[in-house]
Amino acid sequence: MPLEQVRIVQDGLENSMSNTEKRKSWAEPFKIKMVELLRMTTRDERVKAIKEAGYNTFLLKSDDVYIDLLTDSGTSAMSDRQWSGMMMGDEAYAGSRNFYHLEEAVRKYYGYKYLVPTHQGRGAEHIISRIMIKKGDFIPGNMYFTTTRLHQELAGGGFVDVIVDEAHDPTNQHTFKGNVDISKLDRLLEKVGKEKIPYLSIATAVNMAGGQPISLENLKKVREWSLKHGIPIIHDATRVAENAYFIKKRESGCQDKSVAQIVRELCDLTDGCTMSAKKDAMVNIGGFLAVNDPDLFDQARNMVVIYEGLHTYGGMAGRDMEAVAIGLGESVDHEHIRARVEQVMYLGGKLLDAGVPIVEPIGSHAVFLDAKRFLPHVPQNEFPAQVLAAELYVEAGIRSMERGVVSAGRDPETGDHRYPKLELVRLTIPRRVYTQAHMDVTAEAVIELYENRDRIKGLKMVYEPKYLRFFQARFEPI
Ligand SMILES: Cc1ncc(COP(=O)(O)O)c(C=O)c1O
């Protein structure tokens, strides 16, 4: 299909709300054309594999995994339109036509004026942090994200959590746990002064809180605050479409807006974004920084050539940029986003029905097991979420990820472990990859593990890398 046609079809998708909206049941708005076969393993094989991986699911070989819920990052299934777009990659070093398509898509769906492509989200975080943060600055945000905070720290800044308290309580039913507590912003401003706050770091569908949304109403208040004090907002837009779906479902006055409209409204309340296109936009690799300020753009465009690549590809191939451009359009399609989020709800609902402790309300991209309540007999310094993820793998070949004390890392000042209130195991659902039956198998395995939880013992860390230790740390049973 010629590229122009691909893009026309894509444009037709974005408001395809249909009668299925009125039905309680939903189905995937696609059919499967090609499949990837899965390998089943025996328990003995898995016991050996997890031992060799140092009880860290990041160190398992993918061939040893049956259902891979490690992450939704770069693991989604691209559409036939995205694949056909890839065949239209213009791999010119400079001025690739796919860059201009991507720029057009970012302007259309997110509204930001200037685009700087990067190889993935952290490339954009690196650039924005290096440009905007000076030593001794403070960057308030609605809960930290691992790579985001590390880049802020490496640039000399310190992250300050200003999310509502409810976000730290896995049982609290607040429907917008991604909201910012404005009084926390006021307190920080009073303490350090506005010169020391280069920007507000605001995420939509806050990952570390359990995929929890921020409301439009709250973001509007944050915007008022930002304008009043002249402090810009940099938006982590990685899962903005998922956040928009929750707003449509839950926020009064938003039911009749399309997800695409809400995405645009959210972005319009901010000054720029960092984006990992590996999530909402469903590509295997890619990301970008997008801003409205021409001076900031100029600096970012200059810096990207040092660390990523020329400013019209920034670490992506032309074909990748095309797939992102098409994926952005697909990400705001109502039927798509509904099926995506409702599949996560389906898995979470099954676990709740069986009494398994999970973060509530269920988030947009993952179900988070609450390891503190799942394994109350394992103290946090014996890494309950880490061992729970390892045990789930042994139980059923299902790979998940620790989001607790290991991910939180060490305090750069004191050198001690940070002990986050949330000690979680993330079962992250890639988009358009697994079926309802995979969710059933996953729920069954988690429930079985929960019934036998008393036999699970803690771990000790035997190797700890300096940065982002959760990726490569190794453990042994105590
Ligand atoms: C909320 C959020 N921000 C930033 C990133 C970093 O993006 P990337 O993995 O593409 O570098 C991620 C990735 O998991 C994320 O979930």
Coordinates of C-alpha atoms and ligand atoms in Angstrom, one line a residue:
M1 CA 0.0 0.0 0.0
P2 CA 1.5 3.4 -0.9
L3 CA 2.6 5.4 2.1
E4 CA 0.0 8.1 1.5
Q5 CA -2.7 5.5 1.6
V6 CA -1.3 3.9 4.7
R7 CA -1.5 7.3 6.4
I8 CA -5.1 7.9 5.2
V9 CA -6.3 4.6 6.6
Q10 CA -4.5 5.5 9.8
D11 CA -6.3 8.8 10.0
G12 CA -9.6 7.1 9.6
L13 CA -9.0 5.1 12.7
E14 CA -8.9 7.7 15.4
N15 CA -12.5 8.2 16.1
S16 CA -13.8 4.8 15.2
M17 CA -16.2 4.5 18.2
S18 CA -18.8 2.0 17.2
N19 CA -21.8 0.1 18.7
T20 CA -19.4 -2.2 20.6
E21 CA -19.0 0.7 23.0
K22 CA -22.5 0.0 24.3
R23 CA -21.8 -3.7 25.0
K24 CA -20.3 -4.9 28.2
S25 CA -18.0 -7.4 26.5
W26 CA -15.2 -6.2 24.3
A27 CA -13.0 -8.0 21.9
E28 CA -9.6 -7.2 20.3
P29 CA -10.2 -4.9 17.3
F30 CA -7.9 -7.0 15.1
K31 CA -7.5 -10.5 13.8
I32 CA -4.2 -12.5 13.9
K33 CA -2.3 -12.9 10.7
M34 CA 1.0 -14.3 11.9
V35 CA 1.9 -16.1 15.1
E36 CA 5.1 -16.5 17.1
L37 CA 5.3 -20.0 18.7
L38 CA 5.9 -20.2 22.4
R39 CA 8.2 -22.7 24.1
M40 CA 6.9 -24.6 27.1
T41 CA 9.5 -25.5 29.8
T42 CA 9.5 -28.0 32.7
R43 CA 9.7 -26.9 36.3
D44 CA 13.3 -28.4 36.6
E45 CA 14.4 -26.3 33.6
R46 CA 12.9 -23.2 35.1
V47 CA 14.5 -23.8 38.5
K48 CA 17.9 -24.1 36.7
A49 CA 17.2 -21.0 34.5
I50 CA 16.3 -18.7 37.4
K51 CA 19.3 -19.8 39.5
E52 CA 21.6 -19.1 36.5
A53 CA 19.9 -15.7 36.1
G54 CA 20.7 -14.8 39.8
Y55 CA 17.0 -14.7 40.6
N56 CA 16.6 -11.6 38.4
T57 CA 14.0 -12.0 35.7
F58 CA 15.8 -9.4 33.6
L59 CA 18.6 -11.9 33.3
L60 CA 16.5 -14.8 32.0
K61 CA 16.8 -15.8 28.3
S62 CA 13.6 -15.0 26.5
D63 CA 13.6 -18.6 25.1
D64 CA 13.1 -19.9 28.6
V65 CA 10.0 -17.8 29.1
Y66 CA 6.4 -18.9 28.3
I67 CA 4.3 -15.8 28.9
D68 CA 6.4 -12.7 29.0
L69 CA 5.0 -10.0 31.2
L70 CA 8.3 -8.3 32.0
T71 CA 7.4 -5.1 30.3
D72 CA 5.1 -3.5 27.7
S73 CA 8.1 -1.6 26.4
G74 CA 9.0 -2.4 22.8
T75 CA 7.1 -5.7 23.1
S76 CA 3.8 -4.8 21.5
A77 CA 2.6 -6.2 18.1
M78 CA 2.8 -3.7 15.3
S79 CA -0.1 -3.5 12.9
D80 CA 0.0 -4.4 9.2
R81 CA 0.0 -0.6 8.6
Q82 CA 3.0 -0.1 10.7
W83 CA 4.9 -2.9 9.0
S84 CA 4.0 -1.5 5.6
G85 CA 5.2 1.9 6.8
M86 CA 8.5 0.2 7.7
M87 CA 9.0 -0.8 4.1
M88 CA 8.8 2.9 3.2
G89 CA 11.7 3.8 5.3
D90 CA 13.8 6.6 3.8
E91 CA 17.2 5.9 5.2
A92 CA 18.8 9.1 4.0
Y93 CA 21.3 10.4 6.6
A94 CA 19.7 13.8 6.6
G95 CA 16.1 15.0 6.1
S96 CA 14.4 11.6 5.9
R97 CA 10.8 11.9 4.7
N98 CA 9.8 9.7 7.7
F99 CA 11.1 12.4 10.1
Y100 CA 8.7 14.8 8.5
H101 CA 5.8 12.3 8.8
L102 CA 6.7 11.9 12.5
E103 CA 6.9 15.6 13.0
E104 CA 3.4 15.9 11.5
A105 CA 2.0 13.1 13.6
V106 CA 3.4 14.6 16.8
R107 CA 1.9 18.0 15.9
K108 CA -1.4 16.5 15.1
Y109 CA -1.9 14.1 18.0
Y110 CA 0.1 15.9 20.8
G111 CA 0.3 19.4 19.5
Y112 CA 3.9 20.1 20.3
K113 CA 5.6 22.3 17.8
Y114 CA 9.2 21.0 17.6
L115 CA 10.4 17.4 17.5
V116 CA 13.8 15.9 18.4
P117 CA 13.8 12.2 17.7
T118 CA 15.8 9.9 20.1
H119 CA 16.5 6.2 20.2
Q120 CA 14.1 5.7 23.1
G121 CA 12.6 7.6 26.1
R122 CA 15.7 7.8 28.2
G123 CA 17.5 9.5 25.3
A124 CA 15.0 12.3 25.5
E125 CA 15.2 12.4 29.3
H126 CA 19.0 12.7 29.1
I127 CA 18.8 15.7 26.7
I128 CA 16.1 17.6 28.6
S129 CA 17.8 17.0 31.9
R130 CA 21.2 18.1 30.6
I131 CA 19.7 21.3 29.2
M132 CA 17.4 22.4 31.9
I133 CA 18.9 21.2 35.2
K134 CA 21.7 22.9 37.1
K135 CA 23.6 21.5 40.1
G136 CA 21.5 21.9 43.2
D137 CA 18.1 22.1 41.4
F138 CA 14.9 20.3 42.5
I139 CA 12.6 18.6 40.0
P140 CA 9.1 18.0 41.4
G141 CA 7.2 15.1 39.8
N142 CA 4.2 12.8 40.3
M143 CA 6.3 9.9 41.5
Y144 CA 9.7 9.0 40.2
F145 CA 10.5 6.8 37.3
T146 CA 13.8 5.0 37.4
T147 CA 15.5 6.4 34.2
T148 CA 13.9 9.8 34.5
R149 CA 15.1 10.3 38.1
L150 CA 18.6 9.0 37.3
H151 CA 19.0 11.5 34.4
Q152 CA 17.8 14.3 36.7
E153 CA 20.3 13.2 39.3
L154 CA 23.2 12.8 36.9
A155 CA 22.5 16.4 35.7
G156 CA 22.9 17.6 39.3
G157 CA 19.3 17.8 40.4
G158 CA 17.2 16.0 43.0
F159 CA 13.8 14.6 42.4
V160 CA 11.0 15.6 44.8
D161 CA 7.8 13.5 44.9
V162 CA 4.6 15.7 44.8
I163 CA 2.1 13.0 44.0
V164 CA -1.0 12.7 46.2
D165 CA -0.4 10.6 49.3
E166 CA -3.1 8.1 48.2
A167 CA -0.7 7.0 45.4
H168 CA 1.6 5.4 48.0
D169 CA -1.2 3.3 49.4
P170 CA -2.0 0.2 47.3
T171 CA -5.4 -0.3 48.8
N172 CA -6.7 3.3 48.4
Q173 CA -9.4 3.5 45.8
H174 CA -8.7 7.0 44.6
T175 CA -9.6 7.1 40.9
F176 CA -6.8 9.5 40.0
K177 CA -3.8 8.4 42.0
G178 CA -1.5 10.1 39.5
N179 CA -2.7 13.5 40.7
V180 CA -0.3 16.1 42.0
D181 CA -0.8 17.5 45.5
I182 CA -0.5 21.2 44.9
S183 CA 0.3 22.0 48.5
K184 CA 3.4 19.9 48.1
L185 CA 4.4 22.1 45.2
D186 CA 3.8 25.2 47.3
R187 CA 5.9 23.8 50.2
L188 CA 8.8 23.1 47.8
L189 CA 8.6 26.5 46.3
E190 CA 8.6 28.2 49.7
K191 CA 11.6 26.1 50.8
V192 CA 13.9 26.4 47.8
G193 CA 12.6 29.3 45.6
K194 CA 11.6 29.2 42.0
E195 CA 15.1 29.7 40.7
K196 CA 15.9 26.2 41.9
I197 CA 12.9 24.5 40.1
P198 CA 13.7 24.3 36.4
Y199 CA 10.5 22.4 35.5
L200 CA 7.7 20.1 36.8
S201 CA 8.1 16.5 35.6
I202 CA 4.5 15.3 35.1
A203 CA 3.7 11.8 33.9
T204 CA 0.5 10.6 32.6
A205 CA -0.6 7.0 33.6
V206 CA 2.1 7.0 36.3
N207 CA 4.0 3.8 36.0
M208 CA 5.5 3.4 39.4
A209 CA 2.2 4.2 41.1
G210 CA 0.7 1.2 39.3
G211 CA -0.3 2.8 35.9
Q212 CA -2.5 5.4 37.7
P213 CA -4.0 8.3 35.8
I214 CA -3.8 12.0 36.5
S215 CA -7.2 13.9 36.0
L216 CA -7.6 16.7 33.5
E217 CA -9.0 18.8 36.4
N218 CA -5.8 18.2 38.4
L219 CA -3.5 18.9 35.4
K220 CA -5.3 22.2 34.8
K221 CA -4.6 23.2 38.4
V222 CA -0.9 22.2 38.0
R223 CA -0.9 24.3 34.8
E224 CA -2.3 27.3 36.7
W225 CA 0.5 26.9 39.3
S226 CA 3.1 26.6 36.6
L227 CA 1.9 29.7 34.8
K228 CA 1.7 31.6 38.0
H229 CA 5.3 30.9 38.9
G230 CA 6.7 30.7 35.4
I231 CA 7.9 27.1 35.8
P232 CA 7.3 25.0 32.7
I233 CA 5.9 21.5 32.6
I234 CA 7.7 18.6 30.9
H235 CA 5.3 15.8 30.4
D236 CA 6.3 12.1 30.3
A237 CA 3.8 11.2 27.6
T238 CA 4.8 7.5 27.4
R239 CA 1.3 6.3 28.2
V240 CA -0.8 9.4 27.6
A241 CA -3.4 7.6 25.5
E242 CA -4.0 5.1 28.4
N243 CA -4.4 8.0 30.8
A244 CA -6.9 9.6 28.4
Y245 CA -9.0 6.4 28.3
F246 CA -9.3 6.5 32.1
I247 CA -10.3 10.2 31.9
K248 CA -13.0 9.4 29.4
K249 CA -14.3 6.6 31.6
R250 CA -14.0 8.3 35.0
E251 CA -13.9 12.1 34.8
S252 CA -17.2 13.9 34.8
G253 CA -17.8 15.9 31.7
C254 CA -15.3 13.9 29.6
Q255 CA -17.5 11.0 28.5
D256 CA -18.4 12.6 25.1
K257 CA -14.8 13.5 24.2
S258 CA -12.8 11.2 22.1
V259 CA -9.5 9.7 23.5
A260 CA -7.7 11.7 20.8
Q261 CA -9.3 14.9 22.0
I262 CA -8.3 14.2 25.6
V263 CA -4.8 13.3 24.6
R264 CA -4.5 16.7 22.9
E265 CA -6.0 18.5 25.9
L266 CA -3.5 16.9 28.2
C267 CA -0.5 17.8 26.0
D268 CA -1.8 21.3 25.5
L269 CA -1.5 21.9 29.3
T270 CA 2.2 21.2 29.1
D271 CA 5.3 22.8 27.5
G272 CA 6.9 19.7 26.1
C273 CA 7.3 16.0 26.4
T274 CA 9.6 13.1 26.6
M275 CA 8.3 10.0 25.0
S276 CA 9.2 6.4 24.9
A277 CA 7.4 5.4 21.7
K278 CA 7.9 1.7 22.7
K279 CA 4.7 1.8 24.8
D280 CA 1.6 3.7 23.6
A281 CA 2.9 4.0 20.0
M282 CA 3.6 0.2 19.8
V283 CA 7.0 0.1 18.2
N284 CA 9.9 -2.0 19.1
I285 CA 12.3 0.9 19.4
G286 CA 12.0 4.7 19.3
G287 CA 11.3 7.9 21.2
F288 CA 11.4 11.6 21.1
L289 CA 11.6 14.9 22.8
A290 CA 9.0 17.5 21.7
V291 CA 8.8 21.1 22.9
N292 CA 7.1 24.4 22.1
D293 CA 9.9 26.8 23.0
P294 CA 12.1 27.6 20.0
D295 CA 15.2 28.2 22.2
L296 CA 14.8 25.0 24.0
F297 CA 14.4 23.3 20.7
D298 CA 17.5 24.8 19.4
Q299 CA 19.6 23.6 22.3
A300 CA 18.0 20.1 22.2
R301 CA 18.6 19.9 18.4
N302 CA 22.2 20.8 19.1
M303 CA 22.7 18.3 21.9
V304 CA 21.0 15.4 20.1
V305 CA 23.8 15.2 17.5
I306 CA 26.3 14.5 20.3
Y307 CA 24.5 11.7 22.0
E308 CA 21.9 10.2 19.6
G309 CA 22.4 11.1 15.9
L310 CA 21.5 13.8 13.5
H311 CA 18.4 15.9 14.4
T312 CA 16.3 14.3 11.7
Y313 CA 16.8 10.7 12.9
G314 CA 18.2 11.0 16.4
G315 CA 19.0 7.3 16.9
M316 CA 16.1 5.8 14.9
A317 CA 16.2 4.4 11.4
G318 CA 13.8 6.1 8.9
R319 CA 11.6 3.0 9.0
D320 CA 11.3 3.2 12.8
M321 CA 10.2 6.8 12.6
E322 CA 7.5 5.8 10.1
A323 CA 6.2 3.1 12.4
V324 CA 6.1 5.5 15.3
A325 CA 4.2 8.1 13.2
I326 CA 1.6 5.4 12.3
G327 CA 1.5 4.0 15.9
L328 CA 0.7 7.4 17.4
G329 CA -2.5 7.5 15.3
E330 CA -3.4 3.9 16.3
S331 CA -2.7 4.6 19.9
V332 CA -5.6 7.1 20.2
D333 CA -8.2 4.8 18.4
H334 CA -11.0 4.2 20.8
E335 CA -11.5 0.5 20.1
H336 CA -7.8 -0.2 20.4
I337 CA -7.3 1.6 23.7
R338 CA -10.5 0.2 25.1
A339 CA -9.4 -3.4 24.4
R340 CA -5.9 -2.7 25.6
V341 CA -6.9 -1.3 29.0
E342 CA -9.9 -3.7 29.5
Q343 CA -7.6 -6.7 29.0
V344 CA -5.5 -5.4 31.9
M345 CA -8.7 -5.0 33.9
Y346 CA -9.7 -8.6 33.1
L347 CA -6.6 -10.0 34.6
G348 CA -6.7 -7.8 37.6
G349 CA -10.4 -8.6 38.2
K350 CA -9.6 -12.3 38.2
L351 CA -6.9 -11.8 40.9
L352 CA -9.1 -9.6 43.0
D353 CA -11.9 -12.1 42.9
A354 CA -9.5 -14.7 44.2
G355 CA -8.4 -12.4 47.1
V356 CA -4.9 -11.8 45.7
P357 CA -3.5 -8.5 47.0
I358 CA -2.9 -6.2 44.1
V359 CA -2.7 -2.4 43.6
E360 CA -6.2 -0.9 43.3
P361 CA -7.7 0.6 41.3
I362 CA -6.2 -1.6 38.5
G363 CA -3.9 0.5 36.3
S364 CA -3.7 0.8 32.6
H365 CA -0.7 -1.2 31.5
A366 CA -0.1 -3.7 34.2
V367 CA -1.4 -5.5 37.2
F368 CA 0.8 -4.9 40.2
L369 CA 1.0 -7.6 42.9
D370 CA 1.4 -6.1 46.3
A371 CA 4.4 -8.1 47.6
K372 CA 4.2 -6.6 51.1
R373 CA 0.7 -8.2 51.6
F374 CA 1.4 -11.2 49.4
L375 CA 4.5 -12.2 51.5
P376 CA 4.1 -10.4 54.9
H377 CA 6.7 -12.8 56.3
V378 CA 9.5 -11.6 54.0
P379 CA 11.0 -8.3 55.3
Q380 CA 11.6 -5.5 52.7
N381 CA 15.4 -5.9 53.1
E382 CA 15.0 -9.5 51.8
F383 CA 13.4 -8.2 48.6
P384 CA 9.9 -9.7 48.7
A385 CA 8.9 -8.4 45.2
Q386 CA 12.2 -9.8 43.7
V387 CA 11.6 -13.2 45.1
L388 CA 7.9 -13.2 44.2
A389 CA 8.8 -12.5 40.5
A390 CA 11.3 -15.3 40.6
E391 CA 8.8 -17.7 42.1
L392 CA 6.1 -16.9 39.6
Y393 CA 8.6 -17.7 36.8
V394 CA 9.4 -21.1 38.5
E395 CA 5.7 -21.8 39.0
A396 CA 4.5 -21.2 35.5
G397 CA 7.2 -19.8 33.2
I398 CA 5.6 -16.3 33.5
R399 CA 8.1 -13.5 33.6
S400 CA 7.3 -10.3 35.6
M401 CA 9.3 -7.5 37.1
E402 CA 10.2 -6.2 40.5
R403 CA 9.1 -2.7 41.3
G404 CA 10.2 -2.2 44.9
V405 CA 13.3 -1.7 46.9
V406 CA 15.6 -3.0 44.2
S407 CA 14.2 -0.7 41.5
A408 CA 14.2 2.2 44.0
G409 CA 18.1 2.0 44.3
R410 CA 20.2 3.7 46.9
D411 CA 19.9 7.3 48.2
P412 CA 22.9 9.2 46.6
E413 CA 23.4 11.1 49.8
T414 CA 23.3 8.4 52.4
G415 CA 24.2 5.3 50.2
D416 CA 21.4 3.4 52.0
H417 CA 18.7 1.4 50.2
R418 CA 15.6 3.5 49.5
Y419 CA 12.6 1.7 51.0
P420 CA 9.6 2.7 48.9
K421 CA 6.1 2.3 50.4
L422 CA 5.1 0.3 47.3
E423 CA 6.8 -3.1 47.0
L424 CA 5.3 -4.5 43.8
V425 CA 5.6 -7.1 41.2
R426 CA 4.5 -5.8 37.8
L427 CA 2.7 -8.1 35.4
T428 CA 2.9 -5.9 32.4
I429 CA 0.7 -6.7 29.4
P430 CA 2.2 -6.0 25.9
R431 CA -0.3 -4.5 23.5
R432 CA -2.0 -6.8 21.0
V433 CA 0.2 -9.7 21.9
Y434 CA -1.6 -12.1 24.3
T435 CA -5.1 -13.4 24.4
Q436 CA -7.7 -13.7 27.1
A437 CA -6.6 -17.4 27.6
H438 CA -3.1 -16.2 28.4
M439 CA -4.6 -14.0 31.0
D440 CA -6.5 -17.0 32.4
V441 CA -3.4 -19.1 32.7
T442 CA -1.5 -16.2 34.3
A443 CA -4.3 -15.6 36.9
E444 CA -4.4 -19.3 37.7
A445 CA -0.6 -19.4 38.3
V446 CA -0.6 -16.3 40.5
I447 CA -3.6 -17.7 42.6
E448 CA -1.8 -21.0 43.0
L449 CA 1.3 -19.2 44.2
Y450 CA -0.7 -17.2 46.6
E451 CA -2.2 -20.3 48.1
N452 CA 1.3 -21.6 48.7
R453 CA 2.9 -18.3 49.7
D454 CA 4.1 -19.5 53.2
R455 CA 6.9 -21.6 51.7
I456 CA 8.5 -18.6 49.9
K457 CA 11.7 -17.2 51.5
G458 CA 13.7 -14.0 51.0
L459 CA 16.8 -13.3 49.0
K460 CA 20.2 -11.6 49.6
M461 CA 21.8 -9.4 46.9
V462 CA 25.2 -10.8 45.9
Y463 CA 26.0 -8.4 43.0
E464 CA 24.9 -4.8 42.7
P465 CA 25.7 -2.5 39.7
K466 CA 26.0 1.2 40.4
Y467 CA 23.2 2.5 38.1
L468 CA 19.7 1.2 37.6
R469 CA 20.6 -1.9 39.6
F470 CA 17.4 -3.8 39.0
F471 CA 18.4 -4.6 35.5
Q472 CA 21.6 -6.5 36.4
A473 CA 21.7 -7.2 40.1
R474 CA 22.1 -10.9 41.2
F475 CA 20.6 -12.6 44.2
E476 CA 20.8 -15.9 46.1
P477 CA 18.2 -17.5 48.4
I478 CA 18.8 -16.8 52.1
Ligands
LIG1 C1 7.0 6.2 32.4 C2 8.2 5.9 31.7 N1 9.1 6.9 31.4 C3 10.2 6.7 30.7 C4 10.6 5.4 30.3 C5 11.9 5.2 29.6 O1 11.7 4.9 28.3 P1 12.7 3.9 27.5 O2 12.6 2.6 28.1 O3 12.2 4.0 26.1 O4 14.1 4.5 27.6 C6 9.7 4.4 30.6 C7 10.1 3.0 30.2 O5 9.8 2.0 30.8 C8 8.5 4.6 31.3 O6 7.7 3.6 31.6

